[in-house]
Short mmCIF file of C-alpha atoms in Angstrom, two decimals:
data_model
loop_
_atom_site.label_atom_id
_atom_site.label_comp_id
_atom_site.label_asym_id
_atom_site.label_seq_id
_atom_site.Cartn_x
_atom_site.Cartn_y
_atom_site.Cartn_z
CA MET J 17 123.02 86.19 82.11
CA SER J 18 123.96 87.16 78.59
CA ALA J 19 123.73 90.78 77.52
CA ALA J 20 120.87 89.76 75.21
CA ILE J 21 118.40 89.70 78.10
CA THR J 22 118.24 91.76 81.26
CA LEU J 23 116.57 90.90 84.53
CA ALA J 24 113.77 93.36 83.77
CA GLU J 25 113.25 91.79 80.33
CA ALA J 26 113.17 88.32 81.84
CA ILE J 27 110.49 89.44 84.31
CA ARG J 28 108.38 90.90 81.50
CA GLY J 29 108.77 87.67 79.55
CA LEU J 30 107.70 85.48 82.50
CA VAL J 31 104.71 87.67 83.33
CA ALA J 32 103.58 87.73 79.69
CA GLU J 33 103.88 83.95 79.47
CA LYS J 34 101.84 83.40 82.64
CA ARG J 35 99.08 85.75 81.55
CA ALA J 36 98.98 84.21 78.08
CA VAL J 37 97.94 80.87 79.60
CA GLY J 38 95.24 82.40 81.81
CA TYR J 39 96.94 83.39 85.07
CA LYS J 40 96.30 86.90 86.42
CA TYR J 41 99.81 86.98 87.89
CA ARG J 42 99.31 90.42 89.43
CA SER J 43 100.71 90.09 92.93
CA GLU J 44 103.54 87.93 91.59
CA ALA J 45 104.43 90.60 89.03
CA LEU J 46 104.58 93.19 91.81
CA VAL J 47 106.93 90.96 93.82
CA LEU J 48 109.19 90.51 90.78
CA ASP J 49 109.29 94.26 90.12
CA ARG J 50 110.18 94.89 93.76
CA PHE J 51 112.93 92.26 93.57
CA GLU J 52 114.35 93.81 90.40
CA ALA J 53 114.48 97.23 92.07
CA PHE J 54 116.02 95.68 95.21
CA SER J 55 118.66 93.84 93.16
CA ARG J 56 119.49 96.93 91.14
CA ARG J 57 119.91 98.96 94.35
CA GLU J 58 121.80 96.41 96.48
CA PHE J 59 123.78 94.66 93.72
CA PRO J 60 124.52 97.26 91.04
CA GLY J 61 125.93 95.81 87.87
CA VAL J 62 124.67 92.29 88.65
CA ASP J 63 121.86 91.67 86.17
CA THR J 64 120.95 88.11 87.13
CA LEU J 65 119.66 85.94 89.96
CA THR J 66 122.65 85.14 92.14
CA GLU J 67 122.73 83.27 95.42
CA ALA J 68 123.84 86.47 97.15
CA SER J 69 121.00 88.61 95.76
CA VAL J 70 118.27 86.04 96.38
CA GLN J 71 119.47 85.28 99.91
CA ALA J 72 119.67 89.02 100.64
CA TRP J 73 116.06 89.37 99.46
CA ILE J 74 114.98 86.61 101.85
CA ILE J 75 117.00 87.98 104.77
CA ALA J 76 115.52 91.46 104.26
CA ALA J 77 112.02 89.96 104.44
CA GLN J 78 112.89 87.98 107.57
CA GLN J 79 114.19 91.13 109.22
CA ARG J 80 110.74 92.64 108.67
CA ALA J 81 109.36 89.66 110.62
CA VAL J 82 107.00 88.57 107.84
CA THR J 83 105.02 85.38 108.39
CA PRO J 84 106.18 82.07 106.84
CA ALA J 85 103.27 82.28 104.40
CA ALA J 86 104.23 85.82 103.36
CA LEU J 87 107.85 84.72 102.97
CA GLN J 88 106.76 81.93 100.63
CA GLY J 89 104.82 84.52 98.62
CA LEU J 90 107.96 86.64 98.27
CA ALA J 91 110.12 83.68 97.27
CA ALA J 92 107.85 81.72 94.91
CA PRO J 93 107.92 84.20 91.99
CA ILE J 94 111.71 84.48 92.29
CA ARG J 95 112.02 80.69 92.09
CA GLU J 96 109.68 80.69 89.09
CA LEU J 97 111.85 83.32 87.40
CA ALA J 98 114.95 81.17 87.98
CA ARG J 99 113.23 78.19 86.34
CA TRP J 100 112.07 80.38 83.45
CA LEU J 101 115.64 81.51 82.84
CA GLY J 102 116.97 77.98 83.21
CA ARG J 103 114.66 76.73 80.46
CA ARG J 104 116.28 79.31 78.19
CA GLY J 105 119.81 78.25 79.00
CA GLN J 106 120.47 81.21 81.27
CA SER J 107 122.37 80.80 84.53
CA ALA J 108 120.23 81.71 87.56
CA TYR J 109 120.23 80.71 91.23
CA LEU J 110 117.25 78.58 92.25
CA LEU J 111 116.44 78.94 95.93
CA PRO J 112 115.88 75.45 97.46
CA ARG J 113 112.44 74.86 98.95
CA SER J 114 114.09 73.56 102.10
CA ALA J 115 115.64 76.98 102.69
CA LEU J 116 112.31 78.43 103.87
CA PRO J 117 110.15 77.52 106.86
CA ARG J 118 106.93 75.81 105.83
CA PRO J 119 103.81 77.74 106.84
CA VAL J 120 101.30 75.92 108.98
CA ARG J 121 98.25 75.19 106.88
CA TYR J 122 95.08 76.75 108.18
CA VAL J 123 92.36 74.17 108.79
CA PRO J 124 89.01 75.80 107.97
CA HIS J 125 86.43 76.34 110.67
CA ILE J 126 83.23 74.54 109.73
CA TYR J 127 80.33 76.40 111.28
CA THR J 128 77.66 74.32 112.96
CA ASP J 129 74.04 74.85 111.99
CA GLN J 130 73.51 76.65 115.30
CA GLN J 131 76.47 78.95 114.69
CA LEU J 132 75.21 79.83 111.21
CA ALA J 133 71.77 80.67 112.58
CA ALA J 134 73.27 82.84 115.33
CA LEU J 135 75.64 84.60 112.90
CA PHE J 136 72.90 85.46 110.41
CA ALA J 137 70.62 86.61 113.25
CA ALA J 138 73.41 88.98 114.34
CA THR J 139 73.63 90.43 110.82
CA ASP J 140 69.87 91.04 110.89
CA ARG J 141 70.33 93.22 113.98
CA CYS J 142 72.89 95.42 112.20
CA HIS J 143 72.12 99.16 112.30
CA SER J 144 72.93 101.96 109.91
CA CYS J 145 75.78 104.35 110.74
CA PRO J 146 76.83 107.74 109.32
CA GLU J 147 80.08 106.37 107.84
CA VAL J 148 78.34 103.43 106.08
CA PRO J 149 74.68 104.42 105.75
CA PHE J 150 73.66 101.26 103.88
CA ARG J 151 75.37 98.86 106.29
CA HIS J 152 72.10 97.57 107.77
CA LEU J 153 70.92 96.62 104.27
CA VAL J 154 74.22 95.21 103.00
CA MET J 155 75.41 92.95 105.81
CA PRO J 156 72.45 90.53 106.14
CA VAL J 157 72.46 89.88 102.38
CA LEU J 158 76.24 89.89 101.87
CA PHE J 159 77.03 87.15 104.37
CA ARG J 160 74.07 85.00 103.33
CA MET J 161 75.18 85.23 99.71
CA ILE J 162 78.79 84.30 100.52
CA TYR J 163 77.55 81.21 102.36
CA ALA J 164 74.68 80.14 100.11
CA CYS J 165 76.68 80.46 96.87
CA GLY J 166 80.11 79.53 98.22
CA LEU J 167 81.59 82.83 97.06
CA ARG J 168 84.98 84.25 97.84
CA CYS J 169 84.58 87.52 99.72
CA SER J 170 86.14 89.45 96.83
CA GLU J 171 83.67 87.91 94.38
CA ALA J 172 80.75 89.17 96.46
CA ARG J 173 82.26 92.62 97.04
CA LEU J 174 83.01 93.14 93.34
CA LEU J 175 79.48 92.40 92.16
CA ARG J 176 78.02 95.33 90.28
CA SER J 177 74.36 96.21 90.41
CA GLY J 178 73.88 94.78 86.91
CA ASP J 179 75.53 91.46 87.81
CA VAL J 180 72.54 90.30 89.86
CA ASP J 181 69.57 89.22 87.75
CA ILE J 182 66.68 89.35 90.20
CA ALA J 183 64.11 88.05 87.72
CA ALA J 184 66.14 84.98 86.77
CA GLY J 185 67.78 84.54 90.17
CA VAL J 186 71.29 84.34 88.69
CA LEU J 187 74.60 85.93 89.74
CA GLN J 188 77.21 86.88 87.15
CA ILE J 189 80.63 86.38 88.77
CA ARG J 190 83.33 88.10 86.72
CA ASP J 191 87.12 87.95 86.55
CA THR J 192 87.51 85.35 89.28
CA LYS J 193 90.67 83.97 90.88
CA SER J 194 91.10 81.54 87.97
CA GLY J 195 90.43 84.32 85.46
CA LYS J 196 87.09 82.89 84.34
CA ASP J 197 83.52 84.17 84.60
CA ARG J 198 80.70 81.98 85.89
CA GLN J 199 76.95 82.21 86.36
CA LEU J 200 75.36 80.91 89.55
CA PRO J 201 71.65 80.27 90.15
CA VAL J 202 70.55 81.16 93.68
CA SER J 203 68.07 79.40 95.93
CA ALA J 204 64.47 80.60 96.22
CA GLN J 205 65.08 81.93 99.75
CA LEU J 206 68.15 83.89 98.74
CA ARG J 207 66.39 85.18 95.64
CA GLU J 208 63.63 86.56 97.85
CA ARG J 209 66.24 88.29 100.03
CA LEU J 210 67.95 89.73 96.97
CA ALA J 211 64.67 91.01 95.58
CA GLY J 212 63.87 92.86 98.82
CA TYR J 213 67.36 94.34 98.96
CA HIS J 214 67.27 95.31 95.28
CA ALA J 215 63.92 97.08 95.70
CA LYS J 216 65.42 99.40 98.35
CA LEU J 217 68.41 100.47 96.23
CA ALA J 218 67.19 100.20 92.62
CA GLY J 219 66.62 103.55 90.97
CA GLN J 220 68.84 105.49 93.35
CA PRO J 221 71.42 107.59 91.47
CA GLY J 222 74.99 106.35 91.55
CA TRP J 223 74.27 102.75 92.57
CA GLU J 224 77.24 101.05 90.93
CA TRP J 225 78.36 98.28 93.32
CA PHE J 226 75.73 95.80 94.45
CA PHE J 227 77.16 96.03 97.97
CA PRO J 228 78.16 99.70 98.36
CA GLY J 229 80.48 101.13 100.97
CA ALA J 230 80.38 104.70 102.28
CA THR J 231 78.26 105.83 99.32
CA LEU J 232 76.40 104.07 96.50
CA GLY J 233 79.31 104.64 94.13
CA VAL J 234 82.05 103.43 96.49
CA LEU J 235 83.17 99.81 96.74
CA LEU J 236 82.73 98.10 100.11
CA THR J 237 86.21 97.55 101.54
CA LEU J 238 87.55 94.27 102.84
CA GLY J 239 88.44 95.98 106.12
CA ASN J 240 84.84 97.07 106.56
CA VAL J 241 83.62 93.51 105.93
CA ASN J 242 86.07 92.03 108.41
CA ARG J 243 85.33 94.56 111.16
CA ASN J 244 81.61 93.89 110.90
CA PHE J 245 82.23 90.15 110.76
CA ARG J 246 84.22 90.16 113.98
CA ARG J 247 81.42 92.09 115.68
CA PHE J 248 78.82 89.60 114.42
CA LEU J 249 80.93 86.69 115.72
CA TRP J 250 81.08 88.31 119.15
CA GLN J 251 77.33 88.95 119.18
CA ALA J 252 76.69 85.34 118.09
CA ARG J 253 78.97 84.08 120.90
CA ILE J 254 81.28 82.35 118.41
CA PRO J 255 84.86 82.34 119.83
CA HIS J 256 87.63 83.80 117.71
CA GLY J 257 91.20 82.54 118.08
CA GLY J 258 92.89 85.77 117.01
CA ARG J 259 94.58 86.74 113.79
CA GLY J 260 95.46 83.74 111.65
CA HIS J 261 93.30 81.36 113.66
CA GLY J 262 89.75 82.20 112.62
CA PRO J 263 86.91 81.67 112.19
CA ARG J 264 87.10 83.71 108.99
CA VAL J 265 84.60 85.02 106.46
CA HIS J 266 86.16 82.61 103.96
CA ASP J 267 85.15 79.70 106.19
CA LEU J 268 81.53 80.34 105.20
CA ARG J 269 82.53 79.19 101.71
CA HIS J 270 84.16 76.06 103.14
CA THR J 271 81.09 75.37 105.26
CA MET J 272 78.81 75.63 102.24
CA ALA J 273 80.87 72.99 100.44
CA VAL J 274 80.95 70.65 103.44
CA ASN J 275 77.22 71.06 104.12
CA ASN J 276 76.31 70.26 100.53
CA LEU J 277 78.45 67.12 100.60
CA ARG J 278 76.98 66.13 103.94
CA PHE J 279 73.44 66.56 102.59
CA TRP J 280 74.21 64.56 99.45
CA PHE J 281 75.66 61.69 101.47
CA GLU J 282 72.70 61.70 103.83
CA GLN J 283 70.28 61.60 100.89
CA GLY J 284 72.17 58.75 99.23
CA GLU J 285 73.03 60.86 96.17
CA ASN J 286 75.78 59.98 93.70
CA VAL J 287 78.34 62.38 95.17
CA GLY J 288 80.89 61.68 92.44
CA ALA J 289 78.42 62.83 89.80
CA LEU J 290 77.53 65.94 91.81
CA LEU J 291 81.10 67.09 92.52
CA PRO J 292 81.28 69.02 89.18
CA VAL J 293 78.23 71.01 90.32
CA LEU J 294 80.02 72.00 93.50
CA GLN J 295 83.15 72.69 91.47
CA THR J 296 81.21 75.17 89.30
CA TYR J 297 79.75 76.99 92.29
CA LEU J 298 83.15 77.29 93.96
CA GLY J 299 84.87 78.34 90.74
CA HIS J 300 87.57 75.69 90.97
CA SER J 301 89.65 75.04 87.86
CA SER J 302 90.29 71.43 88.92
CA ILE J 303 87.98 68.78 90.35
CA GLY J 304 90.87 67.86 92.63
CA ASP J 305 90.50 71.20 94.43
CA THR J 306 86.85 70.39 95.10
CA ALA J 307 87.62 66.84 96.19
CA TYR J 308 89.60 68.32 99.10
CA TYR J 309 86.25 68.89 100.79
CA LEU J 310 85.53 65.17 100.92
CA HIS J 311 88.08 64.65 103.68
CA LEU J 312 87.09 67.92 105.31
CA THR J 313 83.51 66.65 105.41
CA ALA J 314 84.57 63.29 106.82
CA GLU J 315 86.61 64.96 109.56
CA SER J 316 83.85 67.44 110.44
CA TYR J 317 81.15 64.76 110.46
CA PRO J 318 82.75 61.45 111.52
CA ASP J 319 79.46 59.58 111.06
CA ILE J 320 79.88 59.75 107.27
CA THR J 321 83.59 58.92 107.18
CA ALA J 322 82.87 55.30 106.21
CA ARG J 323 80.71 56.45 103.31
CA VAL J 324 83.41 58.80 102.05
CA LYS J 325 85.97 55.98 102.10
CA GLN J 326 83.55 53.56 100.51
CA ALA J 327 82.81 55.97 97.68
CA PHE J 328 86.30 57.37 97.10
CA GLY J 329 88.79 55.19 98.95
CA ASP J 330 91.97 56.91 100.06
CA VAL J 331 92.63 58.84 96.87
CA VAL J 332 91.80 62.20 98.48
CA PRO J 333 94.62 63.56 100.66
CA PRO J 334 93.73 64.15 104.33
CA VAL J 335 93.35 67.63 105.75
CA THR J 336 96.54 68.71 107.56
#
């Protein structure tokens, strides 16, 4: 690398470029900063991406026994930095994709109607506890909202009290994975649930997060959500395969998408015309991301496989 640009400057340039076109690029920026510090410590005086420094970064991660998926997350920003430098005529080592083990793709668990009913019934039996005094109010509404609106867990957790318009029945989802806001109308049943929940918390001092944690002003943690979820699964007699195998909270979002597609096919609706509606609810930036659920629906409900193929042919890649 020429003296005109250092590794740290290159990282700042890449991060700025990514954010300028709409990417959050937060976790990736942290990985790049960690790599720069690692390279400076282990390879002093080498201000570039060399095969030795990149391979040492990968070996250090492997020695920590990180998962293949985590290893990909540590390598991808480094590869992107190498490409960024290459486009500017700078010499930088590009780690081959074949050098890393490919993570096994998780196939979502699609909850049956009976499992959903049992899961939500378990949330309704949730009790308050001293550590999370509002747990019995939060959990029944939180999990129903994630399913009914196809939300990511973080999108539900980060809702503020003012983001839920009870009168209009609309959620304001802010700063999503794709960096865009979206508004989502809710069903009449969910709106009724939200109104009852809102009535119990509205007016109380310090109510900042719609789903509070230990106190009204504290954000509900992901760990708290997951611990309660595992307990609800056990109470609903839904088997869990252990870490990395699910079912997961995120699978409620997948199930919402599949169930909507299933319903539309059963009703003879024009599914192609309705995919953008599902895309909006899920917050996908590309219709191709939403089309993934067509094959997932066909595999979960084989009776409509022929209709999926008839409507869309083989243009949608199968679930692997």
